[in-house]
Amino acid sequence: MSFETVSQARCFGGTQFVYRHASRETNTPMRLAVFVPPQAERAKVPVVWFLSGLTCTEENFTVKAGAQRAASELGLMLIAPDTSPRGEGVPDDPEGAYDFGLGAGFYVDAVEAPWAKHYRMRSYIERELPDLIAENLPADMSRQGITGHSMGGHGALTIALRNPDRFKAVSAFAPIASPLNCPWGEKALSGYIGSDRSAWRDYDACALIEGGARLPDLLVDQGTADSFLDSQLKPQLLEEACARAGQPLTLRRQEGYDHSYFFIASFIEDHLRWHARRLGA
């Protein structure tokens, strides 16, 4: 299966694409943004995935983070998938809430009706999309990193912890550190997965680390002025879980920064350089 090009634009010597394809996992059309750096004209290049947060699409990171300049310099391909399935027949939160349903796939494979048919973002990111990237783009899939923001930070951490052989570099911006212990996580996991909290542990970074999952190292940035810091994100739980397990973690509390893309734009170059060193870029 190939990608359909929705748009493309020259950018810092590379090309920013938006693609569309039919997904077998979500049973919907899916969109993704891909920045291909100029080095890809000569050889396959390492890949950094960015998973976005609640309410976002593939567009938010692409147009707001300012990541392409550094990615072009470093020779990194940036892949930004959508955050949930969309389209006719895809169910949404019946009350129209922003934290469940469309734009809030939570990077899980739902098992509860009516979500199970389409809401399979875990399998989409872990299995389907990597194969399509390898088939259609000049990507060196032996050198992959992953990062994300908020709900996407949760996705990046849990996907990497479940697939440690795939990712050589992992970071996050203001991740939901423990969905088992916050309102966003409890709503999403109970709705998509059901009431058995033991089944939620596969989608909780702290629980995965407690269960023995490990990464070579981990970089997390968290703004101290983030309005979701204490109620939803709880980075101290990740800090404590890593300390107990001996999991290397660099947690940087960035004074005065909030939850917005201004925060991400301020530190995205740091993260891309951190990934590039570990990916041999």
mmCIF file of N, CA and C in Angstrom, residues 98 149-150 173-179 181-184 220-239 251-260 263:
data_model
loop_
_atom_site.group_PDB
_atom_site.id
_atom_site.type_symbol
_atom_site.label_atom_id
_atom_site.label_comp_id
_atom_site.label_asym_id
_atom_site.label_seq_id
_atom_site.Cartn_x
_atom_site.Cartn_y
_atom_site.Cartn_z
ATOM 1 N N TYR A 98 -13.594 16.983 25.097
ATOM 2 C CA TYR A 98 -12.350 16.998 24.320
ATOM 3 C C TYR A 98 -11.408 15.868 24.698
ATOM 4 N N HIS A 149 3.957 14.721 23.295
ATOM 5 C CA HIS A 149 3.514 15.773 24.210
ATOM 6 C C HIS A 149 2.225 15.348 24.904
ATOM 7 N N SER A 150 2.187 15.441 26.222
ATOM 8 C CA SER A 150 0.978 15.230 27.004
ATOM 9 C C SER A 150 0.429 13.823 26.775
ATOM 10 N N PHE A 173 7.552 15.507 26.286
ATOM 11 C CA PHE A 173 7.218 16.838 26.778
ATOM 12 C C PHE A 173 5.945 16.729 27.619
ATOM 13 N N ALA A 174 6.035 17.069 28.880
ATOM 14 C CA ALA A 174 4.867 17.091 29.774
ATOM 15 C C ALA A 174 3.988 15.853 29.602
ATOM 16 N N PRO A 175 4.552 14.648 29.730
ATOM 17 C CA PRO A 175 3.740 13.453 29.507
ATOM 18 C C PRO A 175 2.753 13.202 30.647
ATOM 19 N N ILE A 176 1.653 12.549 30.313
ATOM 20 C CA ILE A 176 0.780 11.989 31.354
ATOM 21 C C ILE A 176 1.543 10.799 31.931
ATOM 22 N N ALA A 177 2.134 10.991 33.091
ATOM 23 C CA ALA A 177 3.107 10.022 33.605
ATOM 24 C C ALA A 177 2.458 8.722 34.053
ATOM 25 N N SER A 178 1.248 8.805 34.602
ATOM 26 C CA SER A 178 0.596 7.606 35.121
ATOM 27 C C SER A 178 -0.905 7.699 34.905
ATOM 28 N N PRO A 179 -1.408 7.263 33.751
ATOM 29 C CA PRO A 179 -2.846 7.308 33.496
ATOM 30 C C PRO A 179 -3.692 6.568 34.528
ATOM 31 N N ASN A 181 -3.512 7.019 37.499
ATOM 32 C CA ASN A 181 -3.644 7.884 38.661
ATOM 33 C C ASN A 181 -4.009 9.318 38.306
ATOM 34 N N CYS A 182 -4.792 9.502 37.223
ATOM 35 C CA CYS A 182 -5.240 10.858 36.890
ATOM 36 C C CYS A 182 -6.578 10.790 36.166
ATOM 37 N N PRO A 183 -7.365 11.852 36.211
ATOM 38 C CA PRO A 183 -8.699 11.830 35.601
ATOM 39 C C PRO A 183 -8.698 11.546 34.106
ATOM 40 N N TRP A 184 -7.769 12.160 33.345
ATOM 41 C CA TRP A 184 -7.716 11.875 31.908
ATOM 42 C C TRP A 184 -7.526 10.386 31.659
ATOM 43 N N VAL A 220 12.842 13.941 29.820
ATOM 44 C CA VAL A 220 11.506 14.518 29.973
ATOM 45 C C VAL A 220 11.643 15.982 30.356
ATOM 46 N N ASP A 221 10.936 16.847 29.640
ATOM 47 C CA ASP A 221 10.812 18.247 30.011
ATOM 48 C C ASP A 221 9.403 18.513 30.515
ATOM 49 N N GLN A 222 9.307 19.281 31.603
ATOM 50 C CA GLN A 222 8.019 19.615 32.190
ATOM 51 C C GLN A 222 8.027 21.063 32.655
ATOM 52 N N GLY A 223 7.059 21.849 32.184
ATOM 53 C CA GLY A 223 6.951 23.231 32.609
ATOM 54 C C GLY A 223 6.373 23.351 34.008
ATOM 55 N N THR A 224 6.941 24.247 34.795
ATOM 56 C CA THR A 224 6.444 24.410 36.170
ATOM 57 C C THR A 224 5.157 25.216 36.232
ATOM 58 N N ALA A 225 4.812 25.959 35.166
ATOM 59 C CA ALA A 225 3.577 26.739 35.132
ATOM 60 C C ALA A 225 2.480 26.020 34.349
ATOM 61 N N ASP A 226 2.635 24.745 34.143
ATOM 62 C CA ASP A 226 1.664 23.940 33.418
ATOM 63 C C ASP A 226 0.404 23.785 34.276
ATOM 64 N N SER A 227 -0.740 24.176 33.746
ATOM 65 C CA SER A 227 -1.976 24.128 34.536
ATOM 66 C C SER A 227 -2.434 22.701 34.821
ATOM 67 N N PHE A 228 -1.894 21.719 34.096
ATOM 68 C CA PHE A 228 -2.266 20.322 34.314
ATOM 69 C C PHE A 228 -1.251 19.570 35.168
ATOM 70 N N LEU A 229 -0.252 20.264 35.657
ATOM 71 C CA LEU A 229 0.885 19.612 36.311
ATOM 72 C C LEU A 229 0.458 18.712 37.463
ATOM 73 N N ASP A 230 -0.274 19.255 38.411
ATOM 74 C CA ASP A 230 -0.597 18.511 39.629
ATOM 75 C C ASP A 230 -1.782 17.570 39.454
ATOM 76 N N SER A 231 -2.741 17.943 38.607
ATOM 77 C CA SER A 231 -3.958 17.150 38.510
ATOM 78 C C SER A 231 -3.862 15.996 37.523
ATOM 79 N N GLN A 232 -3.098 16.167 36.436
ATOM 80 C CA GLN A 232 -3.114 15.189 35.357
ATOM 81 C C GLN A 232 -1.753 14.578 35.036
ATOM 82 N N LEU A 233 -0.688 15.365 35.103
ATOM 83 C CA LEU A 233 0.607 14.930 34.561
ATOM 84 C C LEU A 233 1.456 14.198 35.594
ATOM 85 N N LYS A 234 1.599 14.741 36.774
ATOM 86 C CA LYS A 234 2.239 14.091 37.918
ATOM 87 C C LYS A 234 3.610 13.494 37.593
ATOM 88 N N PRO A 235 4.557 14.321 37.144
ATOM 89 C CA PRO A 235 5.877 13.794 36.791
ATOM 90 C C PRO A 235 6.610 13.161 37.962
ATOM 91 N N GLN A 236 6.239 13.549 39.176
ATOM 92 C CA GLN A 236 6.913 12.957 40.336
ATOM 93 C C GLN A 236 6.675 11.448 40.411
ATOM 94 N N LEU A 237 5.540 10.963 39.889
ATOM 95 C CA LEU A 237 5.290 9.526 39.892
ATOM 96 C C LEU A 237 6.258 8.798 38.971
ATOM 97 N N LEU A 238 6.551 9.393 37.820
ATOM 98 C CA LEU A 238 7.547 8.818 36.914
ATOM 99 C C LEU A 238 8.930 8.887 37.545
ATOM 100 N N GLU A 239 9.234 10.007 38.171
ATOM 101 C CA GLU A 239 10.530 10.175 38.827
ATOM 102 C C GLU A 239 10.719 9.112 39.905
ATOM 103 N N LEU A 251 14.894 14.412 34.160
ATOM 104 C CA LEU A 251 13.653 15.171 34.244
ATOM 105 C C LEU A 251 14.003 16.634 34.487
ATOM 106 N N ARG A 252 13.710 17.478 33.502
ATOM 107 C CA ARG A 252 14.042 18.895 33.585
ATOM 108 C C ARG A 252 12.756 19.682 33.851
ATOM 109 N N ARG A 253 12.686 20.302 34.993
ATOM 110 C CA ARG A 253 11.546 21.161 35.320
ATOM 111 C C ARG A 253 11.873 22.570 34.832
ATOM 112 N N GLN A 254 11.153 23.001 33.819
ATOM 113 C CA GLN A 254 11.454 24.258 33.141
ATOM 114 C C GLN A 254 10.617 25.379 33.756
ATOM 115 N N GLU A 255 11.293 26.274 34.456
ATOM 116 C CA GLU A 255 10.634 27.303 35.247
ATOM 117 C C GLU A 255 9.799 28.237 34.369
ATOM 118 N N GLY A 256 8.514 28.378 34.720
ATOM 119 C CA GLY A 256 7.628 29.338 34.083
ATOM 120 C C GLY A 256 6.978 28.897 32.793
ATOM 121 N N TYR A 257 7.302 27.713 32.289
ATOM 122 C CA TYR A 257 6.726 27.248 31.027
ATOM 123 C C TYR A 257 5.408 26.522 31.279
ATOM 124 N N ASP A 258 4.470 26.693 30.320
ATOM 125 C CA ASP A 258 3.153 26.092 30.457
ATOM 126 C C ASP A 258 3.027 24.848 29.575
ATOM 127 N N HIS A 259 1.797 24.506 29.193
ATOM 128 C CA HIS A 259 1.527 23.260 28.468
ATOM 129 C C HIS A 259 1.447 23.467 26.955
ATOM 130 N N SER A 260 1.711 24.665 26.486
ATOM 131 C CA SER A 260 1.439 25.018 25.101
ATOM 132 C C SER A 260 2.574 24.627 24.168
ATOM 133 N N PHE A 263 6.047 26.105 24.720
ATOM 134 C CA PHE A 263 6.935 25.268 25.533
ATOM 135 C C PHE A 263 7.666 24.256 24.654
#
